[in-house]
Amino acid sequence: MGMNWHVVVDNMPILAKGALLTLELTAGAVAIGVIIGLFMALARLSKRKVVRAGAIAYIDFFRGTPLLVQIFLVYFGIPMLLKWQTMPDNYQYTAGILAMGLNSGAYIAEIFRAGIQSIDRGQTEAARSLGMTQAQALRYVILPQAFKRTIPPLGNEFIALLKDSSLLSIIAIQELFYTGKIIVGRTYQPLPMYLTVALYYLVMTQLIAQWVAYMERRLGKNDLG
């Protein structure tokens, strides 16, 4: 069986659509992860043992178990818990984003925690001496500085999650990898198609890495200014 590279050209629009969906799924999951991660980071730093223990349990579970297992837990677990007779239309997309978001939240929580702890305690003391409450000092002084320091690892998390989004093909989400797999099943051209899929992922990750580097440089210039 010879290689037919025309298959790649003919299916380029379909692959591009799959790549766009991959980006959308990843962006949605990271957005959920940022929200969860911030709250979990603050809970992880809480002085209340129960709150801190809950955050640690969440972080350890989602960092210590495979994302594939988490996808199945969300995809099959929610209908069972809610006792659905039938799954809603396009439920797999919601389940996929939620599963990746929950997973991302655990990693982002540790990113935010490290960023917050990297800020000198004198910053908080200075803010308190100006009459700010603990919450105000955190919101207006600590978090803005911590966020700037977390941009590189957040970018790495986005890239890692984008690549891991290929696991969503297991629940028939038509992201980039699943699209490539369908085309392979129809054309029997695995090498050209999977190589093209790999190149799509490479281009997307490189563009994200360049954007993160640009944002890091821009924020660094703003600090100097």
C-alpha atoms as a PDB file:
ATOM      1  CA  MET A   1       0.000   0.000   0.000  1.00  0.00           C
ATOM      2  CA  GLY A   2       1.603   3.244  -1.185  1.00  0.00           C
ATOM      3  CA  MET A   3       1.356   6.620   0.446  1.00  0.00           C
ATOM      4  CA  ASN A   4      -1.089   9.094  -1.053  1.00  0.00           C
ATOM      5  CA  TRP A   5      -0.313  12.626   0.096  1.00  0.00           C
ATOM      6  CA  HIS A   6      -3.270  13.984  -1.867  1.00  0.00           C
ATOM      7  CA  VAL A   7      -5.409  12.636   0.976  1.00  0.00           C
ATOM      8  CA  VAL A   8      -3.867  15.264   3.243  1.00  0.00           C
ATOM      9  CA  VAL A   9      -4.561  18.112   0.821  1.00  0.00           C
ATOM     10  CA  ASP A  10      -8.132  16.960   0.204  1.00  0.00           C
ATOM     11  CA  ASN A  11      -8.915  16.776   3.923  1.00  0.00           C
ATOM     12  CA  MET A  12      -7.094  19.917   5.049  1.00  0.00           C
ATOM     13  CA  PRO A  13     -10.325  21.894   5.758  1.00  0.00           C
ATOM     14  CA  ILE A  14     -11.669  19.053   7.925  1.00  0.00           C
ATOM     15  CA  LEU A  15      -8.391  18.824   9.841  1.00  0.00           C
ATOM     16  CA  ALA A  16      -8.380  22.588  10.332  1.00  0.00           C
ATOM     17  CA  LYS A  17     -11.888  22.358  11.792  1.00  0.00           C
ATOM     18  CA  GLY A  18     -10.708  19.632  14.169  1.00  0.00           C
ATOM     19  CA  ALA A  19      -7.711  21.746  15.185  1.00  0.00           C
ATOM     20  CA  LEU A  20      -9.988  24.714  15.897  1.00  0.00           C
ATOM     21  CA  LEU A  21     -12.213  22.554  18.083  1.00  0.00           C
ATOM     22  CA  THR A  22      -9.116  21.304  19.903  1.00  0.00           C
ATOM     23  CA  LEU A  23      -8.141  24.895  20.700  1.00  0.00           C
ATOM     24  CA  GLU A  24     -11.676  25.738  21.830  1.00  0.00           C
ATOM     25  CA  LEU A  25     -11.864  22.697  24.116  1.00  0.00           C
ATOM     26  CA  THR A  26      -8.463  23.452  25.608  1.00  0.00           C
ATOM     27  CA  ALA A  27      -9.233  27.139  26.130  1.00  0.00           C
ATOM     28  CA  GLY A  28     -12.519  26.279  27.846  1.00  0.00           C
ATOM     29  CA  ALA A  29     -10.829  23.708  30.064  1.00  0.00           C
ATOM     30  CA  VAL A  30      -8.015  26.087  31.040  1.00  0.00           C
ATOM     31  CA  ALA A  31     -10.576  28.801  31.864  1.00  0.00           C
ATOM     32  CA  ILE A  32     -12.301  26.370  34.221  1.00  0.00           C
ATOM     33  CA  GLY A  33      -8.910  25.299  35.546  1.00  0.00           C
ATOM     34  CA  VAL A  34      -7.867  28.879  36.321  1.00  0.00           C
ATOM     35  CA  ILE A  35     -11.025  29.499  38.355  1.00  0.00           C
ATOM     36  CA  ILE A  36     -10.753  26.203  40.231  1.00  0.00           C
ATOM     37  CA  GLY A  37      -6.991  26.548  40.583  1.00  0.00           C
ATOM     38  CA  LEU A  38      -7.182  29.976  42.183  1.00  0.00           C
ATOM     39  CA  PHE A  39      -9.691  28.851  44.792  1.00  0.00           C
ATOM     40  CA  MET A  40      -7.779  25.639  45.456  1.00  0.00           C
ATOM     41  CA  ALA A  41      -4.503  27.531  45.807  1.00  0.00           C
ATOM     42  CA  LEU A  42      -6.049  29.868  48.373  1.00  0.00           C
ATOM     43  CA  ALA A  43      -7.613  26.894  50.156  1.00  0.00           C
ATOM     44  CA  ARG A  44      -4.253  25.120  50.092  1.00  0.00           C
ATOM     45  CA  LEU A  45      -2.730  28.132  51.871  1.00  0.00           C
ATOM     46  CA  SER A  46      -5.603  28.466  54.329  1.00  0.00           C
ATOM     47  CA  LYS A  47      -4.924  28.241  58.047  1.00  0.00           C
ATOM     48  CA  ARG A  48      -8.063  26.130  58.474  1.00  0.00           C
ATOM     49  CA  LYS A  49      -7.076  22.469  58.523  1.00  0.00           C
ATOM     50  CA  VAL A  50     -10.344  21.200  57.019  1.00  0.00           C
ATOM     51  CA  VAL A  51     -10.182  23.619  54.091  1.00  0.00           C
ATOM     52  CA  ARG A  52      -6.507  22.879  53.510  1.00  0.00           C
ATOM     53  CA  ALA A  53      -7.082  19.129  53.705  1.00  0.00           C
ATOM     54  CA  GLY A  54      -9.901  19.323  51.165  1.00  0.00           C
ATOM     55  CA  ALA A  55      -7.717  21.237  48.721  1.00  0.00           C
ATOM     56  CA  ILE A  56      -4.832  18.808  49.168  1.00  0.00           C
ATOM     57  CA  ALA A  57      -7.168  15.841  48.562  1.00  0.00           C
ATOM     58  CA  TYR A  58      -8.496  17.433  45.354  1.00  0.00           C
ATOM     59  CA  ILE A  59      -5.022  18.303  44.063  1.00  0.00           C
ATOM     60  CA  ASP A  60      -3.544  14.900  44.899  1.00  0.00           C
ATOM     61  CA  PHE A  61      -6.438  13.028  43.279  1.00  0.00           C
ATOM     62  CA  PHE A  62      -6.415  14.866  39.960  1.00  0.00           C
ATOM     63  CA  ARG A  63      -2.622  15.035  39.753  1.00  0.00           C
ATOM     64  CA  GLY A  64      -2.190  11.419  40.818  1.00  0.00           C
ATOM     65  CA  THR A  65      -4.682   9.698  38.517  1.00  0.00           C
ATOM     66  CA  PRO A  66      -4.647   9.442  34.698  1.00  0.00           C
ATOM     67  CA  LEU A  67      -6.626  12.020  32.741  1.00  0.00           C
ATOM     68  CA  LEU A  68      -8.140   9.192  30.689  1.00  0.00           C
ATOM     69  CA  VAL A  69      -9.657   7.679  33.839  1.00  0.00           C
ATOM     70  CA  GLN A  70     -10.950  11.104  34.880  1.00  0.00           C
ATOM     71  CA  ILE A  71     -12.626  11.548  31.492  1.00  0.00           C
ATOM     72  CA  PHE A  72     -14.460   8.250  31.956  1.00  0.00           C
ATOM     73  CA  LEU A  73     -15.413   9.139  35.535  1.00  0.00           C
ATOM     74  CA  VAL A  74     -16.994  12.411  34.419  1.00  0.00           C
ATOM     75  CA  TYR A  75     -18.522  11.064  31.212  1.00  0.00           C
ATOM     76  CA  PHE A  76     -20.182   8.048  32.829  1.00  0.00           C
ATOM     77  CA  GLY A  77     -20.379   9.275  36.423  1.00  0.00           C
ATOM     78  CA  ILE A  78     -22.526  12.393  35.970  1.00  0.00           C
ATOM     79  CA  PRO A  79     -25.393  10.548  34.175  1.00  0.00           C
ATOM     80  CA  MET A  80     -25.351   7.859  36.872  1.00  0.00           C
ATOM     81  CA  LEU A  81     -25.352  10.359  39.753  1.00  0.00           C
ATOM     82  CA  LEU A  82     -28.117  12.423  38.160  1.00  0.00           C
ATOM     83  CA  LYS A  83     -29.973   9.260  37.074  1.00  0.00           C
ATOM     84  CA  TRP A  84     -30.366  10.365  33.472  1.00  0.00           C
ATOM     85  CA  GLN A  85     -32.286   7.993  31.242  1.00  0.00           C
ATOM     86  CA  THR A  86     -30.622   9.387  28.125  1.00  0.00           C
ATOM     87  CA  MET A  87     -27.642  11.668  27.659  1.00  0.00           C
ATOM     88  CA  PRO A  88     -28.293  15.215  26.353  1.00  0.00           C
ATOM     89  CA  ASP A  89     -27.189  16.119  22.846  1.00  0.00           C
ATOM     90  CA  ASN A  90     -23.463  16.888  22.610  1.00  0.00           C
ATOM     91  CA  TYR A  91     -23.028  15.859  26.237  1.00  0.00           C
ATOM     92  CA  GLN A  92     -19.598  14.466  25.441  1.00  0.00           C
ATOM     93  CA  TYR A  93     -18.298  17.973  24.740  1.00  0.00           C
ATOM     94  CA  THR A  94     -19.466  19.255  28.104  1.00  0.00           C
ATOM     95  CA  ALA A  95     -18.060  16.199  29.859  1.00  0.00           C
ATOM     96  CA  GLY A  96     -14.767  16.518  28.005  1.00  0.00           C
ATOM     97  CA  ILE A  97     -14.245  20.169  28.877  1.00  0.00           C
ATOM     98  CA  LEU A  98     -15.265  19.554  32.494  1.00  0.00           C
ATOM     99  CA  ALA A  99     -12.924  16.591  32.890  1.00  0.00           C
ATOM    100  CA  MET A 100      -9.977  18.492  31.445  1.00  0.00           C
ATOM    101  CA  GLY A 101     -10.897  21.567  33.498  1.00  0.00           C
ATOM    102  CA  LEU A 102     -10.958  19.591  36.735  1.00  0.00           C
ATOM    103  CA  ASN A 103      -7.606  18.053  35.869  1.00  0.00           C
ATOM    104  CA  SER A 104      -6.110  21.397  34.883  1.00  0.00           C
ATOM    105  CA  GLY A 105      -7.412  23.011  38.069  1.00  0.00           C
ATOM    106  CA  ALA A 106      -5.224  20.734  40.189  1.00  0.00           C
ATOM    107  CA  TYR A 107      -2.070  21.676  38.295  1.00  0.00           C
ATOM    108  CA  ILE A 108      -2.942  25.365  38.116  1.00  0.00           C
ATOM    109  CA  ALA A 109      -3.619  25.358  41.863  1.00  0.00           C
ATOM    110  CA  GLU A 110       0.007  24.400  42.467  1.00  0.00           C
ATOM    111  CA  ILE A 111       1.164  27.014  39.951  1.00  0.00           C
ATOM    112  CA  PHE A 112      -0.798  29.751  41.735  1.00  0.00           C
ATOM    113  CA  ARG A 113       0.293  28.529  45.166  1.00  0.00           C
ATOM    114  CA  ALA A 114       3.943  28.732  44.155  1.00  0.00           C
ATOM    115  CA  GLY A 115       3.370  32.167  42.638  1.00  0.00           C
ATOM    116  CA  ILE A 116       1.687  33.517  45.766  1.00  0.00           C
ATOM    117  CA  GLN A 117       4.348  32.105  48.049  1.00  0.00           C
ATOM    118  CA  SER A 118       7.085  33.636  45.891  1.00  0.00           C
ATOM    119  CA  ILE A 119       5.916  37.154  46.800  1.00  0.00           C
ATOM    120  CA  ASP A 120       7.816  38.589  49.728  1.00  0.00           C
ATOM    121  CA  ARG A 121       5.776  38.743  52.934  1.00  0.00           C
ATOM    122  CA  GLY A 122       6.849  42.343  53.324  1.00  0.00           C
ATOM    123  CA  GLN A 123       4.447  43.202  50.499  1.00  0.00           C
ATOM    124  CA  THR A 124       1.520  42.016  52.597  1.00  0.00           C
ATOM    125  CA  GLU A 125       2.788  43.804  55.686  1.00  0.00           C
ATOM    126  CA  ALA A 126       3.213  47.025  53.709  1.00  0.00           C
ATOM    127  CA  ALA A 127      -0.327  46.754  52.353  1.00  0.00           C
ATOM    128  CA  ARG A 128      -1.711  46.103  55.831  1.00  0.00           C
ATOM    129  CA  SER A 129       0.164  49.120  57.186  1.00  0.00           C
ATOM    130  CA  LEU A 130      -1.678  51.237  54.604  1.00  0.00           C
ATOM    131  CA  GLY A 131      -4.993  50.132  56.059  1.00  0.00           C
ATOM    132  CA  MET A 132      -5.826  47.294  53.684  1.00  0.00           C
ATOM    133  CA  THR A 133      -7.522  44.161  54.942  1.00  0.00           C
ATOM    134  CA  GLN A 134      -5.960  40.759  54.354  1.00  0.00           C
ATOM    135  CA  ALA A 135      -8.350  40.171  51.448  1.00  0.00           C
ATOM    136  CA  GLN A 136      -7.614  43.566  49.900  1.00  0.00           C
ATOM    137  CA  ALA A 137      -3.878  43.030  50.190  1.00  0.00           C
ATOM    138  CA  LEU A 138      -4.264  39.684  48.472  1.00  0.00           C
ATOM    139  CA  ARG A 139      -6.457  41.066  45.690  1.00  0.00           C
ATOM    140  CA  TYR A 140      -4.665  44.321  44.904  1.00  0.00           C
ATOM    141  CA  VAL A 141      -1.049  43.604  45.856  1.00  0.00           C
ATOM    142  CA  ILE A 142      -0.194  39.904  45.989  1.00  0.00           C
ATOM    143  CA  LEU A 143      -2.286  38.338  43.219  1.00  0.00           C
ATOM    144  CA  PRO A 144      -1.343  40.812  40.438  1.00  0.00           C
ATOM    145  CA  GLN A 145       2.354  40.212  41.108  1.00  0.00           C
ATOM    146  CA  ALA A 146       1.878  36.461  41.469  1.00  0.00           C
ATOM    147  CA  PHE A 147      -0.082  36.271  38.219  1.00  0.00           C
ATOM    148  CA  LYS A 148       2.790  37.807  36.246  1.00  0.00           C
ATOM    149  CA  ARG A 149       5.158  35.185  37.626  1.00  0.00           C
ATOM    150  CA  THR A 150       2.789  32.346  36.745  1.00  0.00           C
ATOM    151  CA  ILE A 151       2.424  33.210  33.046  1.00  0.00           C
ATOM    152  CA  PRO A 152       5.220  30.857  31.836  1.00  0.00           C
ATOM    153  CA  PRO A 153       3.973  27.798  33.777  1.00  0.00           C
ATOM    154  CA  LEU A 154       0.370  28.615  32.820  1.00  0.00           C
ATOM    155  CA  GLY A 155       1.467  28.643  29.197  1.00  0.00           C
ATOM    156  CA  ASN A 156       3.118  25.259  29.684  1.00  0.00           C
ATOM    157  CA  GLU A 157      -0.082  23.940  31.246  1.00  0.00           C
ATOM    158  CA  PHE A 158      -2.086  25.159  28.233  1.00  0.00           C
ATOM    159  CA  ILE A 159       0.321  23.381  25.878  1.00  0.00           C
ATOM    160  CA  ALA A 160       0.273  20.168  27.912  1.00  0.00           C
ATOM    161  CA  LEU A 161      -3.512  20.158  28.062  1.00  0.00           C
ATOM    162  CA  LEU A 162      -3.788  20.857  24.334  1.00  0.00           C
ATOM    163  CA  LYS A 163      -1.748  17.737  23.624  1.00  0.00           C
ATOM    164  CA  ASP A 164      -3.690  15.703  26.195  1.00  0.00           C
ATOM    165  CA  SER A 165      -6.965  16.760  24.540  1.00  0.00           C
ATOM    166  CA  SER A 166      -6.356  13.951  22.050  1.00  0.00           C
ATOM    167  CA  LEU A 167      -7.597  11.623  24.824  1.00  0.00           C
ATOM    168  CA  LEU A 168     -11.084  13.050  24.280  1.00  0.00           C
ATOM    169  CA  SER A 169     -11.265  11.006  21.098  1.00  0.00           C
ATOM    170  CA  ILE A 170     -12.129   8.076  23.369  1.00  0.00           C
ATOM    171  CA  ILE A 171     -15.599   9.604  23.929  1.00  0.00           C
ATOM    172  CA  ALA A 172     -16.034  10.457  20.233  1.00  0.00           C
ATOM    173  CA  ILE A 173     -15.303  14.172  20.413  1.00  0.00           C
ATOM    174  CA  GLN A 174     -14.304  15.249  16.920  1.00  0.00           C
ATOM    175  CA  GLU A 175     -11.154  17.111  17.883  1.00  0.00           C
ATOM    176  CA  LEU A 176      -7.998  16.964  15.773  1.00  0.00           C
ATOM    177  CA  PHE A 177      -6.841  13.432  16.580  1.00  0.00           C
ATOM    178  CA  TYR A 178     -10.312  11.913  16.276  1.00  0.00           C
ATOM    179  CA  THR A 179     -10.780  13.672  12.942  1.00  0.00           C
ATOM    180  CA  GLY A 180      -7.490  12.251  11.692  1.00  0.00           C
ATOM    181  CA  LYS A 181      -8.454   8.784  12.896  1.00  0.00           C
ATOM    182  CA  ILE A 182     -11.771   8.948  11.004  1.00  0.00           C
ATOM    183  CA  ILE A 183      -9.982   9.992   7.817  1.00  0.00           C
ATOM    184  CA  VAL A 184      -7.479   7.142   8.218  1.00  0.00           C
ATOM    185  CA  GLY A 185     -10.345   4.682   8.571  1.00  0.00           C
ATOM    186  CA  ARG A 186     -11.822   5.971   5.318  1.00  0.00           C
ATOM    187  CA  THR A 187      -8.649   6.359   3.237  1.00  0.00           C
ATOM    188  CA  TYR A 188      -6.277   3.720   4.701  1.00  0.00           C
ATOM    189  CA  GLN A 189      -3.447   6.273   4.715  1.00  0.00           C
ATOM    190  CA  PRO A 190      -2.227   6.264   8.334  1.00  0.00           C
ATOM    191  CA  LEU A 191       1.301   7.613   7.877  1.00  0.00           C
ATOM    192  CA  PRO A 192       0.509  10.786   5.870  1.00  0.00           C
ATOM    193  CA  MET A 193      -2.532  11.567   7.989  1.00  0.00           C
ATOM    194  CA  TYR A 194      -1.055  10.997  11.444  1.00  0.00           C
ATOM    195  CA  LEU A 195       2.100  12.855  10.437  1.00  0.00           C
ATOM    196  CA  THR A 196      -0.068  15.794   9.382  1.00  0.00           C
ATOM    197  CA  VAL A 197      -1.983  15.630  12.662  1.00  0.00           C
ATOM    198  CA  ALA A 198       1.329  15.704  14.531  1.00  0.00           C
ATOM    199  CA  LEU A 199       2.409  18.765  12.531  1.00  0.00           C
ATOM    200  CA  TYR A 200      -0.869  20.508  13.397  1.00  0.00           C
ATOM    201  CA  TYR A 201      -0.187  19.926  17.093  1.00  0.00           C
ATOM    202  CA  LEU A 202       3.391  21.145  16.667  1.00  0.00           C
ATOM    203  CA  VAL A 203       2.296  24.370  14.968  1.00  0.00           C
ATOM    204  CA  MET A 204      -0.337  25.078  17.630  1.00  0.00           C
ATOM    205  CA  THR A 205       2.009  24.445  20.536  1.00  0.00           C
ATOM    206  CA  GLN A 206       4.745  26.576  18.985  1.00  0.00           C
ATOM    207  CA  LEU A 207       2.353  29.471  18.391  1.00  0.00           C
ATOM    208  CA  ILE A 208       1.154  29.290  22.002  1.00  0.00           C
ATOM    209  CA  ALA A 209       4.753  29.163  23.250  1.00  0.00           C
ATOM    210  CA  GLN A 210       5.614  32.250  21.200  1.00  0.00           C
ATOM    211  CA  TRP A 211       2.567  34.105  22.508  1.00  0.00           C
ATOM    212  CA  VAL A 212       3.462  33.236  26.119  1.00  0.00           C
ATOM    213  CA  ALA A 213       7.030  34.439  25.561  1.00  0.00           C
ATOM    214  CA  TYR A 214       5.696  37.691  24.075  1.00  0.00           C
ATOM    215  CA  MET A 215       3.385  38.269  27.043  1.00  0.00           C
ATOM    216  CA  GLU A 216       6.212  37.564  29.467  1.00  0.00           C
ATOM    217  CA  ARG A 217       8.470  40.104  27.722  1.00  0.00           C
ATOM    218  CA  ARG A 218       5.674  42.697  27.583  1.00  0.00           C
ATOM    219  CA  LEU A 219       4.839  42.398  31.264  1.00  0.00           C
ATOM    220  CA  GLY A 220       8.541  42.524  32.085  1.00  0.00           C
ATOM    221  CA  LYS A 221       8.866  45.820  30.174  1.00  0.00           C
ATOM    222  CA  ASN A 222       5.834  47.203  32.017  1.00  0.00           C
ATOM    223  CA  ASP A 223       7.506  46.396  35.335  1.00  0.00           C
ATOM    224  CA  LEU A 224      10.649  48.199  34.264  1.00  0.00           C
ATOM    225  CA  GLY A 225       8.587  51.155  33.089  1.00  0.00           C
END
